[in-house]
């Protein structure tokens, strides 16, 4: 028998024995009386302990657990130990939470925890500042009710958050935020906002600088180039050295002119006011032109082929698409040794996307360079790029043009074997060859 039951029965058993003794010596009535009073006293003691327990339960945080009497002593002592342990754990959790809160408050980024239905569960002071939230008042409110910018609402509704959203004028016109969502748990999302106002200002200054300085450079370059060409043509120029010097000057001014032209193209593409000029682009026709241009550039050194698997056209800018496709073809020729093959393809994917693709059997690109190729002036082999007349801006231009057409530039390459550059256009840009409603 356990200790509890031994102690529980000891009192009634003793009381019963005393009552039995009284029954034998003094009769049934005194025995029943003593037994009844004894049991009533025990019942009363239980009630007192229960009342003390109830009082404690009503306010367990400030009251200490009662000592209790009889059988209750053990139970209360266990409860006391348990509450002390819980209190300690709670203090530890509160300290950890405070530390977390202090850490997230010190973060330069705004952090909002969104629960079911994008309702605000918690936010740090930076997020309060970015979105105009109140960390206490707005808990439980839908974030799209508090921050209603359409592009923000749209971003929350979509399910891919790989690219951050740049949001302008969230609280006042000058504020520019970079927003990122991270899903976690079963239905929670972490909204991270970063103030990129300063970065945007620097980026605008850089863009303005390039846009302003490029035309300034263009004029003197044209003049110098003109003089160099005139002097080269002078019949009286016999000195070999002067001829070589003029040849070099001519090459270098040509390089600088190409560079300035590419810089101007890039700043035009980057200019947000320069909206895309939409027209119907006859891609199969354009591909024929590209093939001709490629053959002239290759000068018979490569096998150029064309595979037209679709007759569709595109809605977009002819000049921009010509420039982007042309850049890829030119690169394929420049980075493929003589005798190599170059294939131009235009095809449709089962999902409706249309793809322009250039495959070459050239020098290829090592995997570590691929993600950086579209950065301005990023070159794998500087001298080869220069020798073949590269400015280092070609792929940056291609990427910008692709972006302006909501298309994606994909690069697959193997060093020593060749590369495939594809531009994948969204289905909404495809114009079937016989579509009479298409833009003309
Ligand atoms: P560049 O004027 O130097 O060619 P791009 O922006 O057009 O500048 O290309 C960036 C770099 O990418 C090039 O310097 C070259 O190293 C690499 N590249 C581009 N196209 C190809 C290709 N078809 N094959 C191999 N490397 C390429």
PDB file of C-alpha atoms and ligand atoms in Angstrom, residues 331-332 334-335 360 363-365 373 378-381 385 390-396 419 421, ligand 1:
ATOM      1  CA  UNK A 331      28.806  37.718 -78.548  1.00  0.00           C
ATOM      2  CA  UNK A 332      28.355  34.184 -79.894  1.00  0.00           C
ATOM      3  CA  UNK A 334      33.145  36.919 -80.798  1.00  0.00           C
ATOM      4  CA  UNK A 335      33.508  34.132 -78.259  1.00  0.00           C
ATOM      5  CA  UNK A 360      27.342  28.522 -79.799  1.00  0.00           C
ATOM      6  CA  UNK A 363      34.884  28.995 -75.401  1.00  0.00           C
ATOM      7  CA  UNK A 364      32.089  28.702 -72.827  1.00  0.00           C
ATOM      8  CA  UNK A 365      32.008  30.252 -69.357  1.00  0.00           C
ATOM      9  CA  UNK A 373      27.818  38.362 -66.503  1.00  0.00           C
ATOM     10  CA  UNK A 378      32.000  42.353 -65.873  1.00  0.00           C
ATOM     11  CA  UNK A 379      34.195  40.320 -68.194  1.00  0.00           C
ATOM     12  CA  UNK A 380      35.538  36.809 -67.822  1.00  0.00           C
ATOM     13  CA  UNK A 381      38.575  37.518 -69.976  1.00  0.00           C
ATOM     14  CA  UNK A 385      36.673  41.175 -74.712  1.00  0.00           C
ATOM     15  CA  UNK A 390      33.682  44.574 -76.461  1.00  0.00           C
ATOM     16  CA  UNK A 391      32.590  47.353 -74.117  1.00  0.00           C
ATOM     17  CA  UNK A 392      31.579  45.083 -71.234  1.00  0.00           C
ATOM     18  CA  UNK A 393      28.062  46.535 -71.361  1.00  0.00           C
ATOM     19  CA  UNK A 394      26.405  44.233 -73.913  1.00  0.00           C
ATOM     20  CA  UNK A 395      24.767  41.765 -71.542  1.00  0.00           C
ATOM     21  CA  UNK A 396      23.745  44.552 -69.115  1.00  0.00           C
ATOM     22  CA  UNK A 419      27.066  28.575 -74.324  1.00  0.00           C
ATOM     23  CA  UNK A 421      21.772  32.428 -74.101  1.00  0.00           C
TER      24      UNK A 421
HETATM   25  P1  LIG B   1      31.729  42.252 -73.681  1.00  0.00           P
HETATM   26  O1  LIG B   1      31.625  43.520 -74.424  1.00  0.00           O
HETATM   27  O2  LIG B   1      32.944  42.146 -72.820  1.00  0.00           O
HETATM   28  O3  LIG B   1      31.473  41.060 -74.533  1.00  0.00           O
HETATM   29  P2  LIG B   1      29.182  41.562 -72.526  1.00  0.00           P
HETATM   30  O4  LIG B   1      28.387  42.227 -71.463  1.00  0.00           O
HETATM   31  O5  LIG B   1      28.556  41.376 -73.847  1.00  0.00           O
HETATM   32  O6  LIG B   1      30.546  42.346 -72.615  1.00  0.00           O
HETATM   33  O7  LIG B   1      29.608  40.125 -71.986  1.00  0.00           O
HETATM   34  C1  LIG B   1      30.166  40.031 -70.704  1.00  0.00           C
HETATM   35  C2  LIG B   1      31.149  38.867 -70.655  1.00  0.00           C
HETATM   36  O8  LIG B   1      30.418  37.649 -70.791  1.00  0.00           O
HETATM   37  C3  LIG B   1      32.139  38.858 -71.777  1.00  0.00           C
HETATM   38  O9  LIG B   1      33.252  39.640 -71.449  1.00  0.00           O
HETATM   39  C4  LIG B   1      32.479  37.386 -71.893  1.00  0.00           C
HETATM   40  O10 LIG B   1      33.485  37.052 -70.957  1.00  0.00           O
HETATM   41  C5  LIG B   1      31.201  36.689 -71.488  1.00  0.00           C
HETATM   42  N1  LIG B   1      30.414  36.209 -72.633  1.00  0.00           N
HETATM   43  C6  LIG B   1      29.357  36.822 -73.210  1.00  0.00           C
HETATM   44  N2  LIG B   1      28.848  36.078 -74.211  1.00  0.00           N
HETATM   45  C7  LIG B   1      29.601  34.962 -74.280  1.00  0.00           C
HETATM   46  C8  LIG B   1      29.587  33.766 -75.098  1.00  0.00           C
HETATM   47  N3  LIG B   1      28.669  33.589 -76.063  1.00  0.00           N
HETATM   48  N4  LIG B   1      30.525  32.828 -74.850  1.00  0.00           N
HETATM   49  C9  LIG B   1      31.439  32.993 -73.876  1.00  0.00           C
HETATM   50  N5  LIG B   1      31.500  34.065 -73.071  1.00  0.00           N
HETATM   51  C10 LIG B   1      30.603  35.043 -73.262  1.00  0.00           C
END
